[in-house]
């Protein structure tokens, strides 16, 4: 996993006090360096700051972040945590549209997909992810979270500034955010803890990007968009067909997650589920 963090405010010119705000970005990503510290980076412009601490898994040398692309004089920047399982399919599709790749990282796949398909590019992604993209052309910061909410993504909006990170402690490094609890915090902790209601970040004023959603932050404010929701439908397949389909889905899911430029391991709990995953993974290595 990696760690992402950053902030955005359209009423603040961060370049006027570059040293201060660059240090805030460094402090934010250092606070979550345990998520991966192979490479680090910061991106700071007039209204936007992004930082990243990386656990290198795909393309160990050319996938560093923040990743920046400039097309038609428009600059795009991304910080990303996760893994996309259909990268090869997307890469082939984008290459037919004229895109040239400088890495084999899925980060570049996401960024080019956004440039080509716009905000709804997330509908094409098969994977687990939390990522932020700055679009200098529209002047928007977009926050995306995967369908099941596997990857964490916290944010807060103190005084009109959007501050985000993979963990709450990254947000606490921003000078406008102080850790505090309120009545809702206690209800979350004592009523249903350790679970949380969707979107709740426990600390006062802190929220999470909802699973299957993305948020658009611009001069007009914040807009939340649902791009995926779980639907229920009658199951009409036979027993035999059901067994065949479940087998295919499990094997396909494990196989897609075996793509890595570093050794892959599994966690064995002793249960049948982790044993099945490990057996399939071992088969993929042969």
XYZ file of N, CA and C in Angstrom:
858
model
N 0.843 -1.195 0.000
C 0.000 0.000 0.000
C 0.876 1.242 0.000
N 0.314 2.344 -0.383
C 0.991 3.638 -0.385
C 0.202 4.602 0.494
N 0.734 5.801 0.652
C 0.031 6.827 1.408
C -0.114 8.076 0.564
N -1.332 8.615 0.512
C -1.574 9.848 -0.237
C -2.078 10.922 0.716
N -1.806 12.162 0.369
C -2.270 13.284 1.198
C -2.170 14.564 0.384
N -2.861 15.602 0.880
C -2.796 16.865 0.163
C -3.833 17.862 0.649
N -3.864 19.009 -0.015
C -4.824 20.053 0.332
C -5.072 20.932 -0.888
N -6.197 21.651 -0.840
C -6.575 22.529 -1.944
C -7.412 23.677 -1.392
N -7.080 24.888 -1.801
C -7.864 26.062 -1.413
C -7.749 27.097 -2.514
N -8.873 27.580 -2.999
C -8.878 28.537 -4.104
C -8.729 29.979 -3.623
N -8.722 30.177 -2.313
C -8.530 31.519 -1.761
C -7.113 31.718 -1.230
N -6.258 30.694 -1.416
C -4.888 30.757 -0.911
C -3.896 30.527 -2.045
N -2.871 31.379 -2.110
C -1.779 31.177 -3.059
C -0.613 30.560 -2.294
N -0.475 29.234 -2.410
C 0.556 28.530 -1.657
C 1.965 28.922 -2.089
N 2.116 29.438 -3.295
C 3.439 29.835 -3.771
C 3.991 31.040 -3.020
N 3.112 31.835 -2.405
C 3.565 33.015 -1.670
C 4.297 32.639 -0.385
N 4.066 31.432 0.113
C 4.793 30.937 1.281
C 5.148 29.479 1.007
N 5.896 29.296 -0.075
C 6.188 27.960 -0.597
C 6.860 27.069 0.444
N 7.850 27.598 1.136
C 8.610 26.793 2.096
C 7.705 26.221 3.190
N 6.812 27.070 3.709
C 5.897 26.619 4.766
C 5.009 25.490 4.271
N 4.366 25.692 3.116
C 3.388 24.719 2.659
C 4.048 23.452 2.115
N 5.255 23.582 1.592
C 5.966 22.377 1.177
C 6.296 21.514 2.388
N 6.677 22.160 3.493
C 6.960 21.401 4.717
C 5.701 20.711 5.239
N 4.545 21.367 5.099
C 3.289 20.727 5.519
C 3.070 19.448 4.709
N 3.320 19.514 3.414
C 3.174 18.322 2.569
C 4.129 17.217 3.008
N 5.366 17.591 3.317
C 6.351 16.607 3.785
C 5.907 15.995 5.107
N 5.442 16.835 6.030
C 4.971 16.336 7.328
C 3.788 15.388 7.158
N 2.899 15.698 6.225
C 1.723 14.858 6.005
C 2.123 13.478 5.515
N 2.997 13.416 4.534
C 3.352 12.099 4.009
C 4.300 11.347 4.945
N 5.104 12.089 5.749
C 5.952 11.408 6.719
C 5.132 10.777 7.843
N 3.977 11.369 8.145
C 3.139 10.828 9.223
C 2.548 9.474 8.855
N 2.508 9.161 7.565
C 1.956 7.873 7.122
C 3.000 7.084 6.323
N 4.279 7.337 6.613
C 5.365 6.670 5.885
C 5.384 5.165 6.110
N 4.752 4.707 7.193
C 4.690 3.266 7.450
C 3.887 2.522 6.378
N 3.124 3.264 5.580
C 2.362 2.636 4.499
C 3.250 2.300 3.307
N 4.467 2.781 3.312
C 5.405 2.546 2.220
C 6.323 3.741 2.099
N 7.620 3.496 2.110
C 8.567 4.611 2.092
C 9.697 4.362 1.101
N 9.385 3.671 -0.012
C 10.404 3.407 -1.026
C 10.745 4.677 -1.802
N 9.736 5.469 -2.098
C 9.932 6.743 -2.796
C 8.934 7.751 -2.234
N 9.290 9.025 -2.285
C 8.382 10.066 -1.823
C 8.385 11.224 -2.816
N 7.353 12.054 -2.732
C 7.305 13.199 -3.622
C 6.244 14.194 -3.214
N 6.405 15.440 -3.656
C 5.450 16.501 -3.388
C 5.184 17.293 -4.671
N 3.994 17.870 -4.723
C 3.583 18.723 -5.850
C 2.865 19.910 -5.259
N 3.401 21.110 -5.474
C 2.812 22.300 -4.879
C 2.705 23.399 -5.920
N 1.486 23.848 -6.165
C 1.222 24.934 -7.089
C 0.336 25.972 -6.384
N -0.150 26.929 -7.117
C -0.859 28.073 -6.543
C -1.964 27.671 -5.545
N -2.871 26.783 -5.949
C -4.022 26.434 -5.111
C -4.048 24.985 -4.665
N -3.005 24.218 -4.970
C -3.059 22.783 -4.745
C -1.733 22.240 -4.223
N -1.817 21.298 -3.292
C -0.637 20.594 -2.807
C -0.933 19.111 -2.705
N -0.038 18.279 -3.239
C -0.191 16.829 -3.205
C 1.107 16.204 -2.708
N 1.002 15.146 -1.923
C 2.202 14.428 -1.490
C 1.931 12.930 -1.480
N 3.017 12.166 -1.570
C 2.883 10.715 -1.729
C 4.069 10.010 -1.099
N 3.792 8.905 -0.419
C 4.839 8.010 0.066
C 4.528 6.625 -0.479
N 5.495 6.024 -1.142
C 5.227 4.889 -2.014
C 5.774 3.559 -1.508
N 4.952 2.536 -1.630
C 5.385 1.151 -1.527
C 5.468 0.638 -2.958
N 6.666 0.407 -3.458
C 6.859 0.060 -4.866
C 6.488 -1.394 -5.134
N 5.487 -1.589 -6.004
C 5.046 -2.929 -6.384
C 5.035 -3.085 -7.902
N 4.472 -2.091 -8.600
C 4.424 -2.102 -10.058
C 5.396 -1.069 -10.609
N 6.305 -1.489 -11.487
C 7.337 -0.623 -12.063
C 8.088 0.097 -10.955
N 9.114 -0.548 -10.439
C 9.813 -0.061 -9.253
C 10.542 1.254 -9.477
N 10.835 1.603 -10.738
C 11.691 2.756 -10.986
C 11.018 3.908 -11.731
N 9.892 3.648 -12.397
C 9.278 4.693 -13.214
C 7.860 5.058 -12.775
N 7.446 4.558 -11.623
C 6.077 4.816 -11.179
C 5.973 5.786 -10.026
N 6.988 6.630 -9.851
C 6.993 7.544 -8.704
C 5.886 8.599 -8.816
N 5.450 9.077 -7.658
C 4.359 10.043 -7.587
C 4.723 11.203 -6.659
N 4.013 12.329 -6.785
C 2.934 12.612 -7.723
C 3.385 12.467 -9.171
N 2.520 11.877 -9.991
C 2.800 11.729 -11.419
C 2.100 12.866 -12.155
N 2.817 13.487 -13.075
C 2.321 14.687 -13.750
C 2.370 14.485 -15.261
N 1.315 14.862 -15.940
C 1.257 14.827 -17.397
C 0.723 16.175 -17.889
N 1.301 16.676 -18.962
C 0.828 17.917 -19.569
C 0.410 17.637 -21.007
N -0.849 17.875 -21.314
C -1.393 17.655 -22.646
C -2.204 18.884 -23.048
N -1.891 19.409 -24.230
C -2.575 20.608 -24.737
C -2.495 21.760 -23.728
N -1.311 21.895 -23.114
C -1.029 22.967 -22.146
C -1.839 22.851 -20.861
N -2.460 21.707 -20.640
C -3.194 21.457 -19.395
C -2.400 20.463 -18.559
N -2.144 20.815 -17.311
C -1.373 19.945 -16.431
C -2.304 19.110 -15.554
N -2.006 17.819 -15.503
C -2.748 16.881 -14.673
C -1.769 16.233 -13.693
N -2.171 16.103 -12.429
C -1.315 15.472 -11.426
C -2.140 14.487 -10.606
N -1.522 13.356 -10.256
C -2.231 12.318 -9.510
C -1.379 11.799 -8.357
N -2.039 11.507 -7.227
C -1.471 10.686 -6.158
C -2.456 9.542 -5.944
N -1.912 8.334 -5.791
C -2.757 7.140 -5.883
C -2.259 6.056 -4.940
N -3.215 5.372 -4.332
C -2.947 4.207 -3.492
C -3.857 3.084 -3.955
N -3.278 1.937 -4.310
C -4.126 0.824 -4.716
C -3.514 -0.024 -5.798
N -4.364 -0.766 -6.470
C -3.927 -1.612 -7.580
C -5.082 -1.792 -8.555
N -4.783 -1.623 -9.842
C -5.767 -1.814 -10.904
C -5.476 -3.140 -11.593
N -6.503 -3.988 -11.686
C -6.299 -5.345 -12.180
C -6.485 -5.496 -13.693
N -7.083 -4.522 -14.329
C -7.271 -4.611 -15.784
C -6.387 -3.615 -16.524
N -5.170 -3.434 -16.019
C -4.275 -2.443 -16.608
C -3.913 -2.766 -18.055
N -3.666 -4.033 -18.356
C -3.238 -4.381 -19.711
C -4.333 -4.092 -20.731
N -5.575 -4.401 -20.375
C -6.687 -4.107 -21.275
C -6.819 -2.602 -21.516
N -6.718 -1.829 -20.433
C -6.834 -0.378 -20.557
C -5.657 0.210 -21.338
N -4.465 -0.338 -21.104
C -3.285 0.163 -21.808
C -3.419 -0.042 -23.308
N -3.870 -1.218 -23.715
C -4.071 -1.503 -25.140
C -5.088 -0.543 -25.741
N -6.165 -0.317 -25.018
C -7.221 0.583 -25.476
C -6.705 2.008 -25.640
N -5.901 2.470 -24.680
C -5.379 3.833 -24.727
C -4.301 3.993 -25.797
N -3.524 2.941 -26.025
C -2.497 3.004 -27.064
C -3.118 3.173 -28.445
N -4.280 2.574 -28.662
C -4.957 2.745 -29.953
C -5.437 4.183 -30.153
N -5.517 4.937 -29.053
C -5.941 6.338 -29.128
C -4.741 7.296 -29.170
N -3.530 6.719 -29.263
C -2.342 7.533 -29.443
C -1.521 7.825 -28.207
N -1.890 7.262 -27.058
C -1.129 7.523 -25.837
C 0.144 6.674 -25.812
N 1.237 7.299 -25.396
C 2.532 6.631 -25.288
C 2.906 6.540 -23.812
N 3.215 5.351 -23.349
C 3.477 5.124 -21.930
C 4.974 5.140 -21.635
N 5.316 5.771 -20.527
C 6.704 5.846 -20.084
C 6.994 4.889 -18.935
N 5.985 4.125 -18.539
C 6.163 3.181 -17.437
C 5.196 2.020 -17.621
N 5.310 1.046 -16.735
C 4.342 -0.057 -16.711
C 3.472 0.039 -15.463
N 3.460 1.200 -14.826
C 2.692 1.382 -13.591
C 1.222 1.625 -13.889
N 0.373 1.172 -12.975
C -1.054 1.420 -13.141
C -1.411 2.879 -12.858
N -0.514 3.614 -12.200
C -0.749 5.044 -11.977
C -0.892 5.778 -13.305
N -0.011 5.472 -14.233
C -0.050 6.129 -15.539
C -1.310 5.742 -16.303
N -1.763 4.499 -16.120
C -3.005 4.036 -16.751
C -4.179 4.883 -16.274
N -4.268 5.104 -14.954
C -5.368 5.880 -14.390
C -5.342 7.314 -14.910
N -4.162 7.928 -14.896
C -4.066 9.331 -15.290
C -4.428 9.528 -16.759
N -3.936 8.652 -17.625
C -4.292 8.764 -19.047
C -5.772 8.447 -19.270
N -6.319 7.529 -18.482
C -7.749 7.223 -18.599
C -8.583 8.444 -18.240
N -8.157 9.172 -17.206
C -8.867 10.392 -16.825
C -8.775 11.432 -17.936
N -7.593 11.591 -18.498
C -7.401 12.576 -19.568
C -8.267 12.235 -20.774
N -8.382 10.947 -21.086
C -9.138 10.519 -22.269
C -10.642 10.476 -22.017
N -11.064 9.933 -20.882
C -12.485 9.673 -20.657
C -13.159 10.639 -19.674
N -12.364 11.463 -19.002
C -12.951 12.417 -18.077
C -13.284 11.808 -16.721
N -14.160 12.456 -16.005
C -14.481 12.066 -14.634
C -14.992 10.639 -14.507
N -15.698 10.152 -15.530
C -16.286 8.808 -15.460
C -15.293 7.703 -15.791
N -14.011 8.046 -15.913
C -12.994 7.027 -16.184
C -12.997 5.944 -15.115
N -13.424 6.306 -13.901
C -13.412 5.363 -12.783
C -14.295 4.146 -13.063
N -15.296 4.317 -13.892
C -16.187 3.205 -14.229
C -15.468 2.108 -15.000
N -14.320 2.433 -15.590
C -13.553 1.468 -16.360
C -12.547 0.697 -15.500
N -12.332 1.146 -14.277
C -11.287 0.574 -13.445
C -11.771 -0.644 -12.659
N -10.997 -1.714 -12.725
C -11.248 -2.921 -11.940
C -10.124 -3.009 -10.918
N -10.430 -2.712 -9.670
C -9.374 -2.762 -8.678
C -9.780 -2.161 -7.350
N -8.790 -1.940 -6.513
C -8.982 -1.295 -5.216
C -8.139 -0.021 -5.229
N -8.725 1.103 -4.828
C -7.991 2.344 -5.005
C -8.572 3.499 -4.205
N -7.690 4.451 -3.952
C -8.056 5.790 -3.483
C -7.074 6.710 -4.189
N -7.579 7.643 -4.967
C -6.665 8.540 -5.658
C -7.274 9.925 -5.819
N -6.365 10.900 -5.927
C -6.750 12.292 -6.133
C -6.100 12.782 -7.414
N -6.870 13.475 -8.249
C -6.370 14.036 -9.501
C -6.647 15.527 -9.537
N -5.605 16.296 -9.832
C -5.744 17.738 -10.023
C -5.790 18.022 -11.513
N -6.852 18.688 -11.954
C -7.048 19.065 -13.343
C -6.905 20.587 -13.436
N -5.763 21.054 -13.945
C -5.526 22.496 -14.000
C -6.399 23.173 -15.052
N -6.897 22.394 -16.015
C -7.749 22.966 -17.045
C -9.098 23.411 -16.515
N -9.715 22.571 -15.698
C -11.019 22.890 -15.115
C -10.875 23.530 -13.736
N -9.669 23.440 -13.159
C -9.480 23.957 -11.803
C -10.227 23.131 -10.785
N -10.161 21.812 -10.930
C -10.887 20.908 -10.026
C -9.940 19.878 -9.423
N -10.214 19.537 -8.169
C -9.550 18.422 -7.507
C -10.591 17.322 -7.351
N -10.262 16.122 -7.826
C -11.211 15.011 -7.780
C -10.666 13.907 -6.881
N -11.518 13.422 -5.983
C -11.164 12.351 -5.060
C -11.986 11.110 -5.392
N -11.320 9.988 -5.649
C -11.998 8.755 -6.054
C -11.716 7.630 -5.052
N -12.763 6.824 -4.786
C -12.589 5.653 -3.917
C -13.215 4.428 -4.571
N -12.611 3.271 -4.346
C -13.073 2.047 -5.009
C -14.469 1.641 -4.570
N -15.040 0.705 -5.283
C -16.446 0.325 -5.121
C -16.780 -0.187 -3.729
N -15.890 -0.991 -3.147
C -16.168 -1.576 -1.830
C -15.568 -0.763 -0.689
N -14.821 0.281 -1.004
C -14.193 1.069 0.051
C -13.045 0.339 0.711
N -12.331 -0.483 -0.072
C -11.202 -1.239 0.473
C -10.084 -0.298 0.920
N -9.808 0.710 0.117
C -8.753 1.663 0.446
C -9.334 2.850 1.218
N -8.705 3.241 2.319
C -9.221 4.350 3.133
C -8.983 5.697 2.466
N -9.883 6.656 2.739
C -9.744 7.978 2.124
C -10.475 9.009 2.984
N -9.737 9.699 3.849
C -10.308 10.669 4.779
C -10.141 12.089 4.246
N -11.090 12.956 4.625
C -10.980 14.354 4.221
C -11.705 15.257 5.231
N -11.354 16.542 5.182
C -12.012 17.545 6.011
C -11.979 18.866 5.242
N -12.893 19.766 5.584
C -12.971 21.035 4.845
C -12.982 22.222 5.812
N -11.892 22.450 6.535
C -11.843 23.592 7.462
C -11.724 24.919 6.711
N -12.633 25.827 6.958
C -12.554 27.162 6.395
C -12.497 27.220 4.881
N -13.124 26.263 4.214
C -13.139 26.281 2.759
C -11.951 25.601 2.104
N -11.055 25.042 2.905
C -9.915 24.284 2.380
C -10.250 22.794 2.420
N -9.923 22.071 1.363
C -10.083 20.623 1.370
C -8.750 19.995 1.733
N -8.740 19.195 2.795
C -7.541 18.489 3.238
C -7.856 17.000 3.227
N -6.966 16.176 2.654
C -7.262 14.749 2.548
C -6.031 13.897 2.855
N -6.270 12.621 3.140
C -5.163 11.705 3.380
C -5.646 10.279 3.549
N -4.700 9.350 3.463
C -5.017 7.933 3.627
C -5.383 7.599 5.069
N -4.894 8.407 6.015
C -5.177 8.197 7.427
C -5.426 9.552 8.095
N -6.189 9.573 9.189
C -6.459 10.832 9.889
C -5.204 11.578 10.300
N -4.148 10.850 10.690
C -2.945 11.524 11.188
C -2.303 12.416 10.127
N -2.520 12.105 8.849
C -1.997 12.981 7.796
C -2.709 14.326 7.836
N -4.012 14.312 8.055
C -4.785 15.552 8.117
C -4.383 16.405 9.309
N -3.992 15.746 10.403
C -3.625 16.490 11.615
C -2.349 17.316 11.431
N -1.597 17.051 10.372
C -0.381 17.821 10.100
C -0.699 19.158 9.443
N -1.928 19.340 8.995
C -2.318 20.606 8.396
C -2.616 21.611 9.506
N -2.148 22.846 9.388
C -2.301 23.816 10.487
C -3.740 24.184 10.829
N -4.684 23.915 9.934
C -6.079 24.269 10.207
C -6.878 23.126 10.834
N -6.224 22.001 11.124
C -6.951 20.849 11.672
C -6.331 20.422 12.999
N -7.176 20.314 14.002
C -6.766 19.854 15.322
C -7.621 18.654 15.716
N -7.028 17.570 16.213
C -7.821 16.409 16.611
C -8.832 16.766 17.688
N -10.091 16.447 17.447
C -11.138 16.731 18.420
C -12.276 15.739 18.224
N -13.011 15.480 19.289
C -14.165 14.596 19.183
C -15.415 15.362 19.589
N -16.546 14.858 19.157
C -17.824 15.466 19.513
C -18.806 14.355 19.855
N -20.049 14.691 20.005
C -21.068 13.699 20.377
C -21.137 12.575 19.361
N -21.067 12.936 18.081
C -21.136 11.913 17.046
C -19.948 10.953 17.129
N -18.782 11.465 17.495
C -17.594 10.623 17.649
C -17.840 9.544 18.696
N -18.417 9.948 19.817
C -18.683 8.995 20.896
C -19.740 7.974 20.488
N -20.741 8.429 19.744
C -21.765 7.497 19.275
C -21.165 6.452 18.344
N -20.278 6.896 17.458
C -19.633 5.966 16.532
C -18.781 4.951 17.290
N -18.038 5.413 18.268
C -17.123 4.538 18.994
C -17.840 3.591 19.945
N -18.839 4.113 20.671
C -19.454 3.336 21.748
C -20.726 2.603 21.337
N -21.368 3.075 20.263
C -22.628 2.444 19.857
C -22.422 1.292 18.886
N -21.556 1.534 17.885
C -21.384 0.483 16.874
C -19.925 0.107 16.665
N -18.989 0.718 17.404
C -17.576 0.414 17.231
C -17.285 -1.059 17.462
N -16.268 -1.639 16.770
C -15.271 -0.941 15.953
C -15.727 -0.622 14.521
N -16.970 -0.916 14.191
C -17.473 -0.533 12.873
C -17.779 0.959 12.856
N -17.984 1.507 11.666
C -18.363 2.912 11.531
C -19.436 3.031 10.464
N -20.301 4.033 10.618
C -21.268 4.294 9.566
C -20.519 4.823 8.348
N -20.967 4.479 7.146
C -20.253 4.873 5.924
C -20.029 6.383 5.862
N -18.802 6.755 5.545
C -18.460 8.159 5.372
C -18.024 8.871 6.630
N -18.146 8.221 7.780
C -17.813 8.886 9.035
C -16.349 8.673 9.391
N -15.671 9.756 9.766
C -14.252 9.672 10.088
C -13.942 9.721 11.567
N -14.925 9.566 12.446
C -14.790 9.574 13.902
C -14.470 10.966 14.447
N -13.372 11.577 14.030
C -12.984 12.877 14.569
C -13.923 13.966 14.072
N -14.081 14.974 14.876
C -14.977 16.081 14.560
C -14.570 16.747 13.247
N -15.529 16.869 12.344
C -15.284 17.521 11.069
C -14.599 16.667 10.031
N -14.339 15.411 10.365
C -13.635 14.534 9.427
C -14.602 13.533 8.818
N -14.467 13.334 7.511
C -15.323 12.408 6.778
C -14.457 11.474 5.931
N -15.110 10.465 5.355
C -14.466 9.590 4.381
C -15.202 9.694 3.051
N -14.457 9.643 1.957
C -15.090 9.506 0.652
C -15.837 8.185 0.666
N -17.098 8.205 0.292
C -17.919 6.995 0.352
C -17.464 5.963 -0.674
N -17.568 4.677 -0.352
C -17.285 3.634 -1.344
C -18.159 3.832 -2.583
N -17.571 3.604 -3.753
C -18.330 3.737 -4.992
C -18.666 5.170 -5.343
N -17.961 6.127 -4.772
C -18.223 7.547 -5.014
C -16.942 8.283 -5.396
N -17.129 9.440 -6.002
C -16.030 10.387 -6.134
C -16.551 11.783 -5.835
N -15.629 12.652 -5.442
C -15.993 14.019 -5.078
C -15.239 15.017 -5.943
N -15.929 16.067 -6.315
C -15.353 17.133 -7.121
C -15.265 18.383 -6.256
N -14.051 18.891 -6.082
C -13.852 20.109 -5.302
C -13.403 21.216 -6.245
N -14.188 22.296 -6.309
C -13.894 23.409 -7.210
C -14.245 24.721 -6.521
N -14.134 25.823 -7.249
C -14.475 27.123 -6.695
C -15.958 27.200 -6.319
N -16.767 26.350 -6.918
C -18.204 26.353 -6.635
C -18.545 25.545 -5.383
N -17.571 24.813 -4.849
C -17.831 23.996 -3.670
C -17.533 22.538 -3.922
N -18.190 21.652 -3.154
C -17.947 20.215 -3.255
C -19.177 19.505 -3.776
N -18.975 18.608 -4.731
C -20.057 17.809 -5.292
C -19.708 16.331 -5.160
N -20.631 15.542 -4.655
C -20.435 14.109 -4.487
C -21.194 13.346 -5.566
N -20.517 12.385 -6.195
C -21.116 11.621 -7.286
C -21.000 10.128 -6.990
N -22.107 9.399 -7.101
C -22.108 7.943 -6.953
C -21.925 7.324 -8.334
N -20.856 6.562 -8.520
C -20.628 5.925 -9.817
C -20.928 4.426 -9.813
N -21.159 3.860 -8.603
C -21.462 2.430 -8.522
C -22.235 2.151 -7.243
N -23.203 1.234 -7.337
C -23.958 0.811 -6.163
C -24.284 -0.667 -6.303
N -24.285 -1.371 -5.198
C -24.573 -2.804 -5.222
C -26.061 -3.016 -5.467
N -26.380 -3.854 -6.431
C -27.772 -4.164 -6.739
C -28.052 -5.641 -6.501
N -29.284 -5.945 -6.171
C -29.700 -7.324 -5.934
C -30.607 -7.784 -7.068
N -30.486 -9.056 -7.433
C -31.310 -9.626 -8.501
C -31.583 -11.086 -8.194
N -32.687 -11.639 -8.662
C -32.999 -13.050 -8.416
C -31.900 -13.959 -8.973
N -31.575 -15.006 -8.233
C -30.570 -15.976 -8.685
C -31.300 -17.150 -9.331
N -31.090 -17.319 -10.621
C -31.833 -18.347 -11.350
C -30.943 -19.451 -11.903
N -29.630 -19.370 -11.697
C -28.724 -20.403 -12.221
C -28.905 -21.710 -11.476
N -28.597 -22.789 -12.134
C -28.630 -24.109 -11.503
C -27.469 -24.237 -10.526
N -27.522 -25.296 -9.714
C -26.442 -25.542 -8.761
C -25.112 -25.708 -9.491
N -25.128 -26.498 -10.548
C -23.905 -26.762 -11.309
C -23.343 -25.472 -11.911
N -24.213 -24.651 -12.481
C -23.788 -23.391 -13.076
C -23.249 -22.433 -12.006
N -23.864 -22.449 -10.835
C -23.422 -21.592 -9.743
C -22.025 -21.974 -9.290
N -21.780 -23.285 -9.130
C -20.449 -23.762 -8.731
C -19.403 -23.354 -9.766
N -19.748 -23.510 -11.018
C -18.820 -23.155 -12.100
C -18.501 -21.658 -12.091
N -19.527 -20.836 -11.892
C -19.338 -19.390 -11.907
C -18.526 -18.914 -10.701
N -18.837 -19.437 -9.510
C -18.093 -19.047 -8.307
C -16.635 -19.450 -8.446
N -16.386 -20.637 -8.960
C -15.018 -21.100 -9.169
C -14.262 -20.163 -10.110
N -14.923 -19.794 -11.194
C -14.286 -18.896 -12.167
C -13.980 -17.537 -11.540
N -14.949 -16.981 -10.812
C -14.776 -15.648 -10.235
C -13.643 -15.625 -9.206
N -13.568 -16.653 -8.364
C -12.514 -16.704 -7.351
C -11.146 -16.842 -8.007
N -11.038 -17.749 -8.977
C -9.754 -17.958 -9.662
C -9.334 -16.704 -10.438
N -10.293 -16.070 -11.076
C -9.979 -14.874 -11.849
C -9.528 -13.737 -10.939
N -10.190 -13.592 -9.797
C -9.836 -12.533 -8.855
C -8.419 -12.726 -8.324
N -8.068 -13.946 -7.964
C -6.722 -14.222 -7.442
C -5.676 -14.020 -8.535
N -5.949 -14.528 -9.721
C -4.993 -14.410 -10.823
C -4.707 -12.954 -11.160
N -5.740 -12.111 -11.178
C -5.546 -10.693 -11.500
C -4.685 -9.986 -10.455
N -4.751 -10.462 -9.217
C -4.001 -9.808 -8.145
C -2.584 -10.357 -7.982
N -2.167 -11.239 -8.890
C -0.822 -11.795 -8.833
C 0.198 -10.967 -9.608
N -0.273 -9.936 -10.314
C 0.638 -9.110 -11.111
C 1.459 -8.218 -10.184
N 2.777 -8.400 -10.188
C 3.642 -7.646 -9.283
C 5.082 -7.744 -9.758
N 5.864 -6.702 -9.477
C 7.292 -6.722 -9.772
C 8.117 -7.050 -8.536
N 7.454 -7.437 -7.467
C 8.114 -7.888 -6.239
C 7.451 -9.202 -5.822
N 8.076 -9.983 -4.932
C 7.478 -11.256 -4.503
C 6.086 -11.071 -3.910
N 5.208 -12.038 -4.173
C 3.831 -12.021 -3.678
C 3.693 -13.012 -2.529
N 2.943 -12.634 -1.498
C 2.718 -13.550 -0.380
C 1.232 -13.560 -0.028
N 0.824 -14.508 0.781
C -0.550 -14.574 1.272
C -0.526 -14.693 2.797
N -1.627 -14.276 3.419
C -1.796 -14.435 4.856
C -2.662 -15.668 5.102
N -2.141 -16.635 5.835
C -2.874 -17.862 6.129
C -3.450 -17.806 7.537
N -4.772 -17.881 7.623
C -5.425 -17.855 8.928
C -5.752 -19.255 9.419
N -5.631 -20.220 8.524
C -6.013 -21.593 8.867
C -7.408 -21.934 8.405
N -8.130 -20.943 7.872
C -9.482 -21.174 7.389
C -9.496 -21.617 5.936
N -10.666 -22.007 5.464
C -10.770 -22.531 4.108
C -10.592 -21.442 3.054
N -10.998 -20.183 3.376
C -10.898 -19.119 2.378
C -9.450 -18.768 2.058
N -8.625 -18.524 3.091
C -7.226 -18.179 2.826
C -6.470 -19.361 2.232
N -6.864 -20.568 2.581
C -6.220 -21.759 2.019
C -6.512 -21.880 0.526
N -7.757 -21.586 0.146
C -8.121 -21.629 -1.280
C -7.356 -20.566 -2.049
N -7.298 -19.349 -1.502
C -6.576 -18.268 -2.177
C -5.105 -18.648 -2.356
N -4.490 -19.215 -1.319
C -3.082 -19.589 -1.387
C -2.857 -20.700 -2.404
N -3.739 -21.665 -2.448
C -3.602 -22.774 -3.393
C -3.699 -22.268 -4.838
N -4.644 -21.380 -5.091
C -4.791 -20.820 -6.445
C -3.559 -19.981 -6.797
N -3.097 -19.168 -5.848
C -1.920 -18.331 -6.080
C -0.692 -19.182 -6.380
N -0.528 -20.280 -5.628
C 0.602 -21.176 -5.866
C 0.527 -21.778 -7.271
N -0.683 -22.094 -7.698
C -0.867 -22.631 -9.044
C -0.501 -21.634 -10.119
N -0.754 -20.376 -9.853
C -0.425 -19.319 -10.831
C 1.084 -19.145 -10.978
N 1.838 -19.532 -9.951
C 3.289 -19.359 -9.976
C 3.995 -20.481 -10.739
N 3.302 -21.568 -11.003
C 3.927 -22.716 -11.672
C 4.062 -22.482 -13.163
